[in-house]
Amino acid sequence: MRILVNFLKFLLGIIGIGFLFFYVIPYIENEAGPSFLQKEDVPIPDTLHPVVQENKVKLVNRAEEKGIAVVITDGHRSVGEQDTLYEQGRSEDGRIVTYAEGGESYHNYGLAIDFAIETKDGRVVWDMNYDGNDNGQSDWMEVVETAKDLGFTWGGDWENFKDYPHLQMDFGLSIRELQYGKRPDVEDYAK
């Protein structure tokens, strides 16, 4: 009985702390001034961030110098487009290709691109072993290495869901920060 009472006290304490952190403190901060949890009314971008756009072009050009034809298959994606893609493999036919709903993807904020490789015969492939430039290395991984040199992070390095065609520049911002209106400045990140 004593163990049950102590467990209930512990549980009530956790619930109280959660209530305080998520409801009381943000309310007090919002009354007194800005809060890190306060959502700013900032429009979602409708194009790629200029630095991402510039590095996308550099990626394609540097890969071409290595004899690799990179195809950018996706860039900025609207919230509606993201929701449609999210439904694939769920309420729509096809396999699941994303776990991010609208507003939960770096694509929605113009900070991500997806790529594929064009073969010598003109096919677009997502083959990570293809070596079209015949140098003994995977063209895919050569593109990934080049992208990382340009400042992109690769979805293939993610722990949980591997997204091998995905490249992003998050500028140190989380999805939550982006959802709350924080945006990277062009001047702060231009090289």
PDB file of C-alpha atoms in Angstrom:
ATOM      1  CA  MET A   1       0.000   0.000   0.000  1.00  0.00           C
ATOM      2  CA  ARG A   2       2.843   2.364   0.876  1.00  0.00           C
ATOM      3  CA  ILE A   3       4.460   1.755  -2.526  1.00  0.00           C
ATOM      4  CA  LEU A   4       1.189   2.609  -4.276  1.00  0.00           C
ATOM      5  CA  VAL A   5       0.809   5.851  -2.281  1.00  0.00           C
ATOM      6  CA  ASN A   6       4.403   6.882  -3.093  1.00  0.00           C
ATOM      7  CA  PHE A   7       3.872   6.049  -6.759  1.00  0.00           C
ATOM      8  CA  LEU A   8       0.698   8.160  -6.873  1.00  0.00           C
ATOM      9  CA  LYS A   9       2.521  11.082  -5.217  1.00  0.00           C
ATOM     10  CA  PHE A  10       5.301  10.746  -7.778  1.00  0.00           C
ATOM     11  CA  LEU A  11       2.812  10.596 -10.654  1.00  0.00           C
ATOM     12  CA  LEU A  12       0.908  13.655  -9.409  1.00  0.00           C
ATOM     13  CA  GLY A  13       4.204  15.509  -9.058  1.00  0.00           C
ATOM     14  CA  ILE A  14       5.142  14.746 -12.666  1.00  0.00           C
ATOM     15  CA  ILE A  15       1.712  15.840 -13.892  1.00  0.00           C
ATOM     16  CA  GLY A  16       1.997  19.043 -11.852  1.00  0.00           C
ATOM     17  CA  ILE A  17       5.425  19.858 -13.285  1.00  0.00           C
ATOM     18  CA  GLY A  18       4.157  19.218 -16.808  1.00  0.00           C
ATOM     19  CA  PHE A  19       1.140  21.472 -16.234  1.00  0.00           C
ATOM     20  CA  LEU A  20       3.376  24.184 -14.834  1.00  0.00           C
ATOM     21  CA  PHE A  21       5.891  23.980 -17.696  1.00  0.00           C
ATOM     22  CA  PHE A  22       3.457  23.751 -20.603  1.00  0.00           C
ATOM     23  CA  TYR A  23       0.554  25.915 -19.422  1.00  0.00           C
ATOM     24  CA  VAL A  24       1.351  28.220 -16.499  1.00  0.00           C
ATOM     25  CA  ILE A  25       4.871  29.452 -17.373  1.00  0.00           C
ATOM     26  CA  PRO A  26       4.082  30.204 -21.051  1.00  0.00           C
ATOM     27  CA  TYR A  27       0.918  32.061 -19.961  1.00  0.00           C
ATOM     28  CA  ILE A  28       2.856  34.199 -17.463  1.00  0.00           C
ATOM     29  CA  GLU A  29       5.645  34.880 -19.975  1.00  0.00           C
ATOM     30  CA  ASN A  30       3.138  35.832 -22.678  1.00  0.00           C
ATOM     31  CA  GLU A  31       1.476  38.293 -20.296  1.00  0.00           C
ATOM     32  CA  ALA A  32       4.830  39.784 -19.299  1.00  0.00           C
ATOM     33  CA  GLY A  33       6.501  39.780 -22.702  1.00  0.00           C
ATOM     34  CA  PRO A  34       7.853  37.507 -25.421  1.00  0.00           C
ATOM     35  CA  SER A  35       8.434  33.834 -24.706  1.00  0.00           C
ATOM     36  CA  PHE A  36      10.517  31.211 -26.451  1.00  0.00           C
ATOM     37  CA  LEU A  37       7.216  29.349 -26.865  1.00  0.00           C
ATOM     38  CA  GLN A  38       5.404  32.316 -28.390  1.00  0.00           C
ATOM     39  CA  LYS A  39       4.492  31.780 -32.030  1.00  0.00           C
ATOM     40  CA  GLU A  40       5.371  34.613 -34.382  1.00  0.00           C
ATOM     41  CA  ASP A  41       3.097  35.404 -37.304  1.00  0.00           C
ATOM     42  CA  VAL A  42       5.678  34.859 -40.040  1.00  0.00           C
ATOM     43  CA  PRO A  43       4.686  33.534 -43.462  1.00  0.00           C
ATOM     44  CA  ILE A  44       6.078  30.199 -44.587  1.00  0.00           C
ATOM     45  CA  PRO A  45       8.513  30.751 -47.479  1.00  0.00           C
ATOM     46  CA  ASP A  46       7.364  29.787 -50.972  1.00  0.00           C
ATOM     47  CA  THR A  47      10.795  29.286 -52.548  1.00  0.00           C
ATOM     48  CA  LEU A  48      14.138  27.773 -51.676  1.00  0.00           C
ATOM     49  CA  HIS A  49      16.269  29.814 -49.288  1.00  0.00           C
ATOM     50  CA  PRO A  50      18.830  31.746 -51.416  1.00  0.00           C
ATOM     51  CA  VAL A  51      21.801  29.923 -49.855  1.00  0.00           C
ATOM     52  CA  VAL A  52      20.158  26.531 -50.466  1.00  0.00           C
ATOM     53  CA  GLN A  53      19.383  27.570 -54.062  1.00  0.00           C
ATOM     54  CA  GLU A  54      22.976  28.707 -54.635  1.00  0.00           C
ATOM     55  CA  ASN A  55      24.426  25.500 -53.188  1.00  0.00           C
ATOM     56  CA  LYS A  56      21.956  23.367 -55.148  1.00  0.00           C
ATOM     57  CA  VAL A  57      23.362  24.860 -58.375  1.00  0.00           C
ATOM     58  CA  LYS A  58      26.938  24.360 -57.128  1.00  0.00           C
ATOM     59  CA  LEU A  59      26.134  20.723 -56.293  1.00  0.00           C
ATOM     60  CA  VAL A  60      24.816  20.007 -59.790  1.00  0.00           C
ATOM     61  CA  ASN A  61      27.813  21.768 -61.396  1.00  0.00           C
ATOM     62  CA  ARG A  62      30.443  20.059 -59.217  1.00  0.00           C
ATOM     63  CA  ALA A  63      28.874  16.660 -59.828  1.00  0.00           C
ATOM     64  CA  GLU A  64      28.854  17.373 -63.563  1.00  0.00           C
ATOM     65  CA  GLU A  65      32.605  18.116 -63.357  1.00  0.00           C
ATOM     66  CA  LYS A  66      32.985  14.564 -61.984  1.00  0.00           C
ATOM     67  CA  GLY A  67      30.934  13.094 -64.833  1.00  0.00           C
ATOM     68  CA  ILE A  68      27.779  12.674 -62.711  1.00  0.00           C
ATOM     69  CA  ALA A  69      24.411  13.967 -63.866  1.00  0.00           C
ATOM     70  CA  VAL A  70      22.407  14.978 -60.780  1.00  0.00           C
ATOM     71  CA  VAL A  71      18.670  15.524 -61.075  1.00  0.00           C
ATOM     72  CA  ILE A  72      17.029  17.632 -58.375  1.00  0.00           C
ATOM     73  CA  THR A  73      13.707  15.850 -57.928  1.00  0.00           C
ATOM     74  CA  ASP A  74      12.259  18.161 -55.286  1.00  0.00           C
ATOM     75  CA  GLY A  75      12.990  21.453 -53.584  1.00  0.00           C
ATOM     76  CA  HIS A  76      10.564  23.755 -51.853  1.00  0.00           C
ATOM     77  CA  ARG A  77       7.308  21.992 -51.112  1.00  0.00           C
ATOM     78  CA  SER A  78       4.102  23.712 -49.976  1.00  0.00           C
ATOM     79  CA  VAL A  79       2.311  22.560 -46.842  1.00  0.00           C
ATOM     80  CA  GLY A  80      -0.472  21.170 -49.061  1.00  0.00           C
ATOM     81  CA  GLU A  81       1.998  19.259 -51.214  1.00  0.00           C
ATOM     82  CA  GLN A  82       3.606  17.873 -48.056  1.00  0.00           C
ATOM     83  CA  ASP A  83       0.223  16.721 -46.732  1.00  0.00           C
ATOM     84  CA  THR A  84      -0.510  14.990 -50.046  1.00  0.00           C
ATOM     85  CA  LEU A  85       2.869  13.245 -49.934  1.00  0.00           C
ATOM     86  CA  TYR A  86       2.261  12.253 -46.306  1.00  0.00           C
ATOM     87  CA  GLU A  87      -1.011  10.535 -47.275  1.00  0.00           C
ATOM     88  CA  GLN A  88       0.864   8.294 -49.735  1.00  0.00           C
ATOM     89  CA  GLY A  89       0.968   4.807 -48.254  1.00  0.00           C
ATOM     90  CA  ARG A  90      -1.648   5.741 -45.692  1.00  0.00           C
ATOM     91  CA  SER A  91      -4.992   6.879 -47.106  1.00  0.00           C
ATOM     92  CA  GLU A  92      -3.624   6.913 -50.685  1.00  0.00           C
ATOM     93  CA  ASP A  93      -1.944   4.198 -52.785  1.00  0.00           C
ATOM     94  CA  GLY A  94       1.808   3.792 -52.770  1.00  0.00           C
ATOM     95  CA  ARG A  95       4.531   3.252 -50.223  1.00  0.00           C
ATOM     96  CA  ILE A  96       5.246   5.601 -47.338  1.00  0.00           C
ATOM     97  CA  VAL A  97       7.895   8.105 -48.395  1.00  0.00           C
ATOM     98  CA  THR A  98       7.680  10.616 -45.532  1.00  0.00           C
ATOM     99  CA  TYR A  99       6.783  10.777 -41.881  1.00  0.00           C
ATOM    100  CA  ALA A 100       6.448  14.571 -41.971  1.00  0.00           C
ATOM    101  CA  GLU A 101       3.058  16.199 -42.340  1.00  0.00           C
ATOM    102  CA  GLY A 102       2.633  19.710 -43.741  1.00  0.00           C
ATOM    103  CA  GLY A 103       4.758  22.186 -41.805  1.00  0.00           C
ATOM    104  CA  GLU A 104       6.975  19.424 -40.381  1.00  0.00           C
ATOM    105  CA  SER A 105       9.462  19.179 -43.254  1.00  0.00           C
ATOM    106  CA  TYR A 106      12.478  21.349 -44.048  1.00  0.00           C
ATOM    107  CA  HIS A 107      11.176  21.312 -47.634  1.00  0.00           C
ATOM    108  CA  ASN A 108       8.235  23.455 -46.446  1.00  0.00           C
ATOM    109  CA  TYR A 109      10.658  26.179 -45.354  1.00  0.00           C
ATOM    110  CA  GLY A 110      12.811  26.099 -48.500  1.00  0.00           C
ATOM    111  CA  LEU A 111      15.710  24.468 -46.687  1.00  0.00           C
ATOM    112  CA  ALA A 112      15.835  21.033 -48.364  1.00  0.00           C
ATOM    113  CA  ILE A 113      16.213  19.373 -51.736  1.00  0.00           C
ATOM    114  CA  ASP A 114      15.967  15.787 -52.963  1.00  0.00           C
ATOM    115  CA  PHE A 115      18.128  14.343 -55.718  1.00  0.00           C
ATOM    116  CA  ALA A 116      18.568  11.364 -58.018  1.00  0.00           C
ATOM    117  CA  ILE A 117      21.125  10.326 -60.635  1.00  0.00           C
ATOM    118  CA  GLU A 118      20.587  10.372 -64.397  1.00  0.00           C
ATOM    119  CA  THR A 119      22.216   7.408 -66.113  1.00  0.00           C
ATOM    120  CA  LYS A 120      24.060   7.578 -69.445  1.00  0.00           C
ATOM    121  CA  ASP A 121      20.944   6.253 -71.195  1.00  0.00           C
ATOM    122  CA  GLY A 122      18.758   8.996 -69.680  1.00  0.00           C
ATOM    123  CA  ARG A 123      17.027   7.033 -66.909  1.00  0.00           C
ATOM    124  CA  VAL A 124      16.600   8.726 -63.525  1.00  0.00           C
ATOM    125  CA  VAL A 125      17.637   6.314 -60.762  1.00  0.00           C
ATOM    126  CA  TRP A 126      17.928   6.207 -56.993  1.00  0.00           C
ATOM    127  CA  ASP A 127      20.623   3.508 -57.184  1.00  0.00           C
ATOM    128  CA  MET A 128      23.222   4.091 -54.492  1.00  0.00           C
ATOM    129  CA  ASN A 129      25.664   1.657 -56.148  1.00  0.00           C
ATOM    130  CA  TYR A 130      25.560   3.046 -59.699  1.00  0.00           C
ATOM    131  CA  ASP A 131      28.989   4.112 -60.991  1.00  0.00           C
ATOM    132  CA  GLY A 132      28.226   5.902 -64.232  1.00  0.00           C
ATOM    133  CA  ASN A 133      31.527   7.785 -64.334  1.00  0.00           C
ATOM    134  CA  ASP A 134      33.415   4.479 -63.992  1.00  0.00           C
ATOM    135  CA  ASN A 135      35.824   5.652 -61.278  1.00  0.00           C
ATOM    136  CA  GLY A 136      35.179   2.745 -58.912  1.00  0.00           C
ATOM    137  CA  GLN A 137      33.078   4.854 -56.531  1.00  0.00           C
ATOM    138  CA  SER A 138      29.336   5.116 -56.122  1.00  0.00           C
ATOM    139  CA  ASP A 139      28.085   8.216 -57.936  1.00  0.00           C
ATOM    140  CA  TRP A 140      25.472   8.593 -55.194  1.00  0.00           C
ATOM    141  CA  MET A 141      28.057   8.782 -52.438  1.00  0.00           C
ATOM    142  CA  GLU A 142      30.212  11.139 -54.500  1.00  0.00           C
ATOM    143  CA  VAL A 143      27.207  13.491 -54.685  1.00  0.00           C
ATOM    144  CA  VAL A 144      26.599  13.118 -50.933  1.00  0.00           C
ATOM    145  CA  GLU A 145      30.248  13.942 -50.203  1.00  0.00           C
ATOM    146  CA  THR A 146      30.071  17.027 -52.429  1.00  0.00           C
ATOM    147  CA  ALA A 147      26.807  18.105 -50.796  1.00  0.00           C
ATOM    148  CA  LYS A 148      28.326  17.795 -47.331  1.00  0.00           C
ATOM    149  CA  ASP A 149      31.308  19.889 -48.466  1.00  0.00           C
ATOM    150  CA  LEU A 150      28.784  22.576 -49.457  1.00  0.00           C
ATOM    151  CA  GLY A 151      27.162  22.519 -46.013  1.00  0.00           C
ATOM    152  CA  PHE A 152      24.224  20.178 -46.587  1.00  0.00           C
ATOM    153  CA  THR A 153      23.326  17.443 -44.129  1.00  0.00           C
ATOM    154  CA  TRP A 154      22.245  14.110 -45.596  1.00  0.00           C
ATOM    155  CA  GLY A 155      19.092  12.193 -44.698  1.00  0.00           C
ATOM    156  CA  GLY A 156      21.059   8.958 -45.053  1.00  0.00           C
ATOM    157  CA  ASP A 157      22.898   9.834 -41.844  1.00  0.00           C
ATOM    158  CA  TRP A 158      19.692  10.011 -39.789  1.00  0.00           C
ATOM    159  CA  GLU A 159      19.293   7.452 -37.024  1.00  0.00           C
ATOM    160  CA  ASN A 160      15.632   6.455 -37.400  1.00  0.00           C
ATOM    161  CA  PHE A 161      14.200   7.072 -40.857  1.00  0.00           C
ATOM    162  CA  LYS A 162      16.850   6.987 -43.573  1.00  0.00           C
ATOM    163  CA  ASP A 163      15.985   9.426 -46.368  1.00  0.00           C
ATOM    164  CA  TYR A 164      18.751   8.800 -48.880  1.00  0.00           C
ATOM    165  CA  PRO A 165      17.747  11.375 -51.549  1.00  0.00           C
ATOM    166  CA  HIS A 166      17.309  14.156 -48.938  1.00  0.00           C
ATOM    167  CA  LEU A 167      19.752  17.030 -48.420  1.00  0.00           C
ATOM    168  CA  GLN A 168      19.051  19.974 -46.129  1.00  0.00           C
ATOM    169  CA  MET A 169      20.556  23.113 -44.657  1.00  0.00           C
ATOM    170  CA  ASP A 170      18.791  23.791 -41.371  1.00  0.00           C
ATOM    171  CA  PHE A 171      21.034  26.696 -40.254  1.00  0.00           C
ATOM    172  CA  GLY A 172      20.816  25.337 -36.704  1.00  0.00           C
ATOM    173  CA  LEU A 173      17.027  25.677 -36.592  1.00  0.00           C
ATOM    174  CA  SER A 174      14.709  22.891 -35.500  1.00  0.00           C
ATOM    175  CA  ILE A 175      11.363  22.228 -37.155  1.00  0.00           C
ATOM    176  CA  ARG A 176       9.677  23.529 -33.998  1.00  0.00           C
ATOM    177  CA  GLU A 177      11.588  26.825 -34.248  1.00  0.00           C
ATOM    178  CA  LEU A 178      10.618  27.133 -37.915  1.00  0.00           C
ATOM    179  CA  GLN A 179       6.978  26.404 -37.044  1.00  0.00           C
ATOM    180  CA  TYR A 180       7.129  29.182 -34.455  1.00  0.00           C
ATOM    181  CA  GLY A 181       8.332  31.703 -37.033  1.00  0.00           C
ATOM    182  CA  LYS A 182      12.114  31.697 -36.699  1.00  0.00           C
ATOM    183  CA  ARG A 183      13.894  31.991 -40.054  1.00  0.00           C
ATOM    184  CA  PRO A 184      17.559  31.983 -41.075  1.00  0.00           C
ATOM    185  CA  ASP A 185      18.909  35.303 -42.312  1.00  0.00           C
ATOM    186  CA  VAL A 186      20.536  35.379 -45.721  1.00  0.00           C
ATOM    187  CA  GLU A 187      23.405  37.582 -44.539  1.00  0.00           C
ATOM    188  CA  ASP A 188      24.239  35.360 -41.588  1.00  0.00           C
ATOM    189  CA  TYR A 189      24.824  32.312 -43.753  1.00  0.00           C
ATOM    190  CA  ALA A 190      25.970  33.557 -47.147  1.00  0.00           C
ATOM    191  CA  LYS A 191      29.547  32.584 -47.959  1.00  0.00           C
TER     192      LYS A 191
END
